[in-house]
Amino acid sequence: MRTPTVLAVAALALAGLTACSSTESGSGGTTEATAAGDGKIAVAATDTECKVAKSELAAGTSTFSITNNGSKVTEFYVYAAGDRIMGEVENIVPGLTRDVVMELPAGMYETACKPGMTGKGIRGPLKVSGESKPLTSDAKLAEAVASYKRYIKSQSDTLLGKTKEFTEAVKAGEVDKAKELYPVARTYWERIEPVAEVFGDLDPAIDARENDVADGEEWTGFHRLEKDLWVKKDVKGDGPIADKLMTDVTTIVEKSAALELSPVQLANGAKGLLDEVATGKITGEEDRYSHTDLWDFDANLQGSKAAVQALRPVLEERDPDLVKTLDAKFADAEGTLGAHRSGDGWKLHTELSKDDLRALSDAINALAEPISKVASVVAR
Amino acid sequence: MTRRSTASGGISRRRLFGLGAAGVAAVGAGAVAGRSFIEEPVAHAASSSDPVAFYGPHQAGITTPAQDRLHFVAFDVITKKKAELVELLQEWTAAAARMTQGKDAGTFGAVGGSPEAPPDDTGEALGLPASGLTLTIGFGPSLFDERFGLADRRPPALADLPAFPGEDLQPEISGGDICVQACAHDPQVAVHAIRNLARIGFGKVSVRYSQLGFGRTSSTSRSQATPRNLMGFKDGTNNLKLEDTAMLRDHLWAAPGDGPAWMDGGTYLVTRKIRMHIETWDRAPLSEQEAIFGRDKGEGAPLTGHKEFDAPDFAKKGPDGQPVIAGDAHVRLAHPDAHGGARLLRRGYNFVDGSDGLGRLDAGLFFIAYQRDPRKQFVPIQRMLAEKDSLNEYIKHVSSGLFACPPGVVDGGDYWGRTLFA
C-alpha cells in the first residue's frame, strides 16, 4: 500500500467504550446525521428472530433501534446486494438497546441480526423507495470510501471494547477468561489490519510475533500475552503489557478515524488481507501458542469482503463479470472455511488435516487472483 | 510483447554441476558440452537458445532432443465445472504457445500492463531467449471419473499401474489429474513456465507436487551424447531416438485402433521418482558398480564389448562359466531382448532436492518414460526390474505418475485436450 495522506489526527472521545452509547454512522464523514428522537425503526432481536418494525422505508436517513431480547450477544446489519454493508452495529449484549443511523438511497436491501455475532444471520427484506439520483462515477468512488470508513469505525469501536475486556482479564489474572477473549478481540483487529498497517510502528507493537522483535527491543502486544496465557499459563506481571496494548490499540483507532483512504487503497487493502491469510494463517504461524488462527482467518476474509463490497457499485458499473467472479469466489472461500466452525467460534489450527489446509489455501488463491485485479478497475 | 532482448545464445552449464567433472560450456551454436573424456562433442541441430515449434501432429517435449532442465508439475483439478476446466486448457494453451516462443505468458506481459494491476507475466524470464522450452500435457487416471463425465473416455492403456515390490510411494508426490512437463535449457525459463501456468490455474486447479530436474539422463537424438545419472553411469544408451521413425511408430505413438480415437497420435507417460542411496553407492567398489549395471563406467560399453553402442552379448560366459553380464544386471533385465522387444522413450532427469536432514543428499533420478501402451512396456519391464535388479539395493521408488498425453496442438485454433473434451 502506498502511504496515504494522514490528516491531522483529531482527538476522539472514546464514546465507543461504554456499551450503551449510540453508534452513529456519518454519511461520508462530512455531515453527521443526527439521530431523530422519534421515527426510529424498532428491531426486536432474539436468538432466533429479527423483527424489524418496517420493511419499507423512504430514501434518506433512518435510525434503527435494536433491542436484544435474546441470550446471545448480537449485531445488526443492513446489506445491499452482495452483502455490501450500508450500516451496522455490533456487540449488542442481551438486554441492551443500541441505535444505528444510516443513509439509504432507494433500492432493495436486507436486514440481518446475528445472534452470537457469527454466520449469515437472520435475514429479512427491506425496500427503500423515493427520489435518488444515479451517482456519478466519482460520487460512487467517494461513497465507496465513505462506506468503508463506516465499517472501519464500527469495527474500531468494538475492537476497543473487546481489547478492554481482554486486557482487564489479563490484569485480573483471569487466565481462562482472557483465553476466551483473546481470539474475539483479535477478530476486530484483523478485520481492520490494512488500515492499522499504515501506522508502521504501532502495528508491530500490537501484533508482532516473538521472532519479529529485534534484539534489545521489548516484545509487546497480543502475541506476548498469548504466549504467557497458553505456554507460561501465568500472566502475573503482565499488567504493563496489557496497559500498553490498550493504549496502542486506542491510538491506532484514533489515527484510523482520521485516515484519508483512496479507492485504490481499499482495493489493495482487500488483497493485503488475503495475503495475510495465505502467508500467516494457513500455516498456523500467527497464533502459534493458542492455535486460534481460524478466528483471524475469518476476520481477514470478512475485512477483505467489506472493502471489496464497499467498491461494489463502481465495480458493477465497470466490470460486472469481475463482480460475479468475486461473489462466487467469496462464497467458495466462506464455504470452505465454514466447514471448520465450532460452536460460536472455530476449530483450532491443530485440528485441521493437511488436506483441509490445502483446500483453504486453494480457496484463498482462487479468490486473491481476481481481487488482485480490483485496483486497476478502480483506478481507471 | 516479446521478451526477446539482446540476449545472446547464452551459455548453458550442463549436467552434474557440483559433482566433479564440470561440463564444458558451449557458446552460440550450442555444441553439446561433452564430459572431458568424451572425445568429440556432437553438434545440436539448433542453438540451445532457439525456440522449439509448439504446434504439430505430436506434442513437443517428447521426441524433442532432451533439454538440460526440467520442471515437472502435477495438478489436482478443483473446479467442478467442465466448462471452467476446458476454458483453463484453452488459456493454458495460449500461454504455452507464447512462452515456448520466448514471449510473455499473458498478452500485456510483465511490464506492459496497468500499473495498478498485477502483471500477467511474472517477469523472471524477461530478456531470456526461448531456450528450447517445451510444454507437454498429460491427463491422469483420476481425471477420468464422474466429475466431468470422462469415465467412459478413459483409455484401456491408462490402466492403474500395479504395485511393484520394494516401492515406497508417497501419495502426496504421486498421481495427479493433469501434469505438465516443462523442459528448457535454462532452469529459470522452465520454472517461469510452470509458475505462470499454476497462476493462471488458481481456483480451477491446485498444484499437487512439482519436481525440478537437471542434466537430462537420456539422449533422445543421435546428435546427443549419452549423459550420466547421479550414479556416474551413462543412462539411456539404448533409448528410442527421434531418428528411429519406424520404432517410434511401433513403440511410442498411440495409433488408430489402439484405444479411444481422442488419443490417436498421443502417447502414455510414466513418471517415477527414484531416490538413490548415493552415499552407500559411492562406497561400492567399481567392479560391483559395473557388475550391477552390466556396463563399464567410463565408456558405457556392455561388459561383453568395448564401445558404448556395442550390443550386449547376454549369452557370453566368463572363464568361471558364469555369464559376463550377470543374471541380475540392470542392462540385462531392462533390455528389449528380455521383454519381447518392448522399449521405452526415456527422458528422465537427475534431481537433488537439498539434503534429508540425516547428512545425506536427497538425490536420484526423476524417471520419465513415454510409450504406446504402459501395460505392454513399462509394467513388464519394471516388474522384472523390481523383482530381480541388483540395483535395487541402492534405489527406492518414492513416487509414481501415469498420464495420457493427447496428440499435438495443430494450430492457434486448437487447444490442449480438445480431442478429449470436444
Tab-separated table of C-alpha atoms in Angstrom, chain A residues 2 264 268 328-329 354 358 362-363 365-366 369 372-373 375-377 379, chain B residues 75-76 78 84 114 116-118 172 199-200 202-208:
chain	number	residue	atom	x	y	z
A	2	ARG	CA	1.180	3.475	-0.752
A	264	VAL	CA	-7.245	2.078	-4.812
A	268	ASN	CA	-5.131	-3.094	-2.183
A	328	ALA	CA	-18.601	-16.801	-6.420
A	329	LYS	CA	-15.080	-16.982	-5.027
A	354	LYS	CA	-3.161	-31.210	5.709
A	358	ARG	CA	-4.681	-27.267	1.262
A	362	ASP	CA	-6.683	-23.222	-2.823
A	363	ALA	CA	-9.809	-21.240	-1.957
A	365	ASN	CA	-5.638	-18.369	-4.076
A	366	ALA	CA	-8.791	-18.630	-6.169
A	369	GLU	CA	-6.280	-13.654	-8.035
A	372	SER	CA	-5.724	-8.513	-7.319
A	373	LYS	CA	-7.471	-7.114	-10.408
A	375	ALA	CA	-7.307	-1.965	-8.011
A	376	SER	CA	-6.752	-1.481	-11.736
A	377	VAL	CA	-10.511	-1.408	-12.364
A	379	ALA	CA	-8.009	3.244	-10.932
B	75	PHE	CA	-2.183	-30.628	-10.661
B	76	ASP	CA	-5.381	-31.719	-8.999
B	78	ILE	CA	-10.526	-28.478	-8.015
B	84	GLU	CA	-14.178	-23.996	-16.451
B	114	SER	CA	-1.727	-1.205	-15.987
B	116	GLU	CA	-2.389	-0.702	-10.750
B	117	ALA	CA	-2.801	-4.292	-11.914
B	118	PRO	CA	-0.589	-7.256	-11.171
B	172	GLU	CA	1.422	-36.593	-1.872
B	199	ARG	CA	-1.063	-18.925	-11.510
B	200	ILE	CA	-3.462	-18.972	-14.460
B	202	PHE	CA	-5.730	-20.728	-9.417
B	203	GLY	CA	-9.234	-21.686	-8.367
B	204	LYS	CA	-9.527	-24.324	-11.076
B	205	VAL	CA	-6.507	-26.494	-10.372
B	206	SER	CA	-4.201	-26.841	-7.412
B	207	VAL	CA	-0.545	-27.808	-7.566
B	208	ARG	CA	-0.228	-31.281	-6.128
